[in-house]
DNA sequence: TCCCTATCTTTACATCGTAAAGATCAAATA
DNA sequence: TATTTGATCTTTACGATGTAAAGATAGGGA
């Protein structure tokens, strides 16, 4: 009881997680010794997967270095060797998230057929990813503890931005050159990103439920998103 | 050395903070005994002020119960008695932030004269507050550790939302009834809030610097905000 | 064969949130 | 006026966390 730390009995059969997710142990080069060797063989990846599971199960506040180590069945100091830091782990996990995110955005466009569908595919995929992986999205966009000097994170996040800028360029039927932007181009990018990101943050924080609850019966979040993105803008003089 | 906790020597003259901020000690009812009594007299308010100072000085990660207690010159367990919890302290601090925020929004409209100024006064004040108090804004909108069942926080945040909805109603020259919304009304509110909130979050996270750096020389953040809010929307077919 | 190095475990320590019990004082009560 | 009471603040204690440092273990090359 005194040491509740090493609860999973060191060096004993590690739980192969829940059930249907990832091969139990990649077993690096040799024929696979199969019985929990001292050296894990692919701990880094295993820790990242464990971190994702902990994040989805226990939320952001439950995502600690020690919890991840427990989940992976290794000693609590093992993650430090691979990521150096909690910041390191979070950053690498965020990089994983950005790659998932980018993939989801890219594949969403393939399924679109009509012009309207194509126009809404990206923002819908954006919000859908955040709803499906709220913890991951939180890590990616909410945490101040990220180290963007890590190339993996920097590149994955950069790719995300490039995809957005590219989509806006398509929409405006202009070529967006990598180095310079007009004010209108910048404004268009900022508007698209701000609108979708803001919507997502407010949605995840539950701050849109106030609005959703007052809309006509049965109006879905997706419908509100559509309306927000497509409805005409009217009016003036906002100050009371 | 062993107990670095009570560094400020218990019951000795408490540091009256930095210098020019708030009366050193409110001294409740009696003639003011002046010499650090056992009972502080207005610890709750003092702790909130201390929390704000710690937040601005050391950032969100430095804002701990113990740090706040140190800043206020009381024992580390004192805050618990007044706020129950770290969540409690953060929630009350967020409520203070929302009140500051609401006040800033309200007063910003007074200074506006031209129609264009009036139209942009609120969003500009919104972003300006967040830039001036990034830690506070983070507490208010970024933290998952808030307890909205606390009436002070609930009311302050609700007032903020009501102000927004009201402004949108003015803009659309409609009366927004408290209980029901049309889809277009909801979309207008969601768009305004998402756009400004998203812009602010991206700005505070430094994610807009990429864009700002590529805009024409000398384009300010405020100018980008204006352009984002007023520029006409053009184009179609975003998917690559 | 033997050592070297990366990998993982143990041990240790400061800090944090939080609970519980003790000390202090203002004010109500008698 | 003397006493009690309850709120306020301090002490002490405990488990959890991040992180550093030293020890154990093996895989691979000399």
mmCIF file with all atom_site columns, C-alpha atoms in Angstrom, chain A residues 102 105-112 118-119 121-122 162-171, chain B residues 236-240:
data_model
loop_
_atom_site.group_PDB
_atom_site.id
_atom_site.type_symbol
_atom_site.label_atom_id
_atom_site.label_alt_id
_atom_site.label_comp_id
_atom_site.label_asym_id
_atom_site.label_entity_id
_atom_site.label_seq_id
_atom_site.pdbx_PDB_ins_code
_atom_site.Cartn_x
_atom_site.Cartn_y
_atom_site.Cartn_z
_atom_site.occupancy
_atom_site.B_iso_or_equiv
_atom_site.pdbx_formal_charge
_atom_site.auth_seq_id
_atom_site.auth_comp_id
_atom_site.auth_asym_id
_atom_site.auth_atom_id
_atom_site.pdbx_PDB_model_num
ATOM 1  C CA . UNK A 1 102 ? -4.673  16.628 -41.495 1.00 0.00 ? 102 UNK A CA 1
ATOM 2  C CA . UNK A 1 105 ? -9.345  16.984 -43.521 1.00 0.00 ? 105 UNK A CA 1
ATOM 3  C CA . UNK A 1 106 ? -7.765  15.633 -46.665 1.00 0.00 ? 106 UNK A CA 1
ATOM 4  C CA . UNK A 1 107 ? -10.014 12.599 -46.929 1.00 0.00 ? 107 UNK A CA 1
ATOM 5  C CA . UNK A 1 108 ? -13.142 14.601 -46.273 1.00 0.00 ? 108 UNK A CA 1
ATOM 6  C CA . UNK A 1 109 ? -12.844 16.351 -49.596 1.00 0.00 ? 109 UNK A CA 1
ATOM 7  C CA . UNK A 1 110 ? -12.825 13.096 -51.505 1.00 0.00 ? 110 UNK A CA 1
ATOM 8  C CA . UNK A 1 111 ? -16.336 12.229 -50.408 1.00 0.00 ? 111 UNK A CA 1
ATOM 9  C CA . UNK A 1 112 ? -17.790 15.581 -51.477 1.00 0.00 ? 112 UNK A CA 1
ATOM 10 C CA . UNK A 1 118 ? -17.213 20.680 -51.362 1.00 0.00 ? 118 UNK A CA 1
ATOM 11 C CA . UNK A 1 119 ? -17.440 24.117 -49.834 1.00 0.00 ? 119 UNK A CA 1
ATOM 12 C CA . UNK A 1 121 ? -16.398 19.569 -46.358 1.00 0.00 ? 121 UNK A CA 1
ATOM 13 C CA . UNK A 1 122 ? -13.332 21.045 -44.663 1.00 0.00 ? 122 UNK A CA 1
ATOM 14 C CA . UNK A 1 162 ? -0.739  25.257 -45.256 1.00 0.00 ? 162 UNK A CA 1
ATOM 15 C CA . UNK A 1 163 ? -3.801  23.149 -46.026 1.00 0.00 ? 163 UNK A CA 1
ATOM 16 C CA . UNK A 1 164 ? -6.043  25.892 -44.759 1.00 0.00 ? 164 UNK A CA 1
ATOM 17 C CA . UNK A 1 165 ? -4.298  28.647 -46.672 1.00 0.00 ? 165 UNK A CA 1
ATOM 18 C CA . UNK A 1 166 ? -4.380  26.511 -49.774 1.00 0.00 ? 166 UNK A CA 1
ATOM 19 C CA . UNK A 1 167 ? -8.095  25.885 -49.416 1.00 0.00 ? 167 UNK A CA 1
ATOM 20 C CA . UNK A 1 168 ? -8.741  29.595 -49.050 1.00 0.00 ? 168 UNK A CA 1
ATOM 21 C CA . UNK A 1 169 ? -6.655  30.238 -52.118 1.00 0.00 ? 169 UNK A CA 1
ATOM 22 C CA . UNK A 1 170 ? -8.761  27.762 -54.065 1.00 0.00 ? 170 UNK A CA 1
ATOM 23 C CA . UNK A 1 171 ? -11.892 29.377 -52.815 1.00 0.00 ? 171 UNK A CA 1
ATOM 24 C CA . UNK B 2 236 ? -16.301 29.057 -53.738 1.00 0.00 ? 236 UNK B CA 1
ATOM 25 C CA . UNK B 2 237 ? -15.022 25.496 -53.904 1.00 0.00 ? 237 UNK B CA 1
ATOM 26 C CA . UNK B 2 238 ? -12.457 25.324 -51.122 1.00 0.00 ? 238 UNK B CA 1
ATOM 27 C CA . UNK B 2 239 ? -11.469 21.713 -51.551 1.00 0.00 ? 239 UNK B CA 1
ATOM 28 C CA . UNK B 2 240 ? -8.311  21.048 -53.489 1.00 0.00 ? 240 UNK B CA 1
#
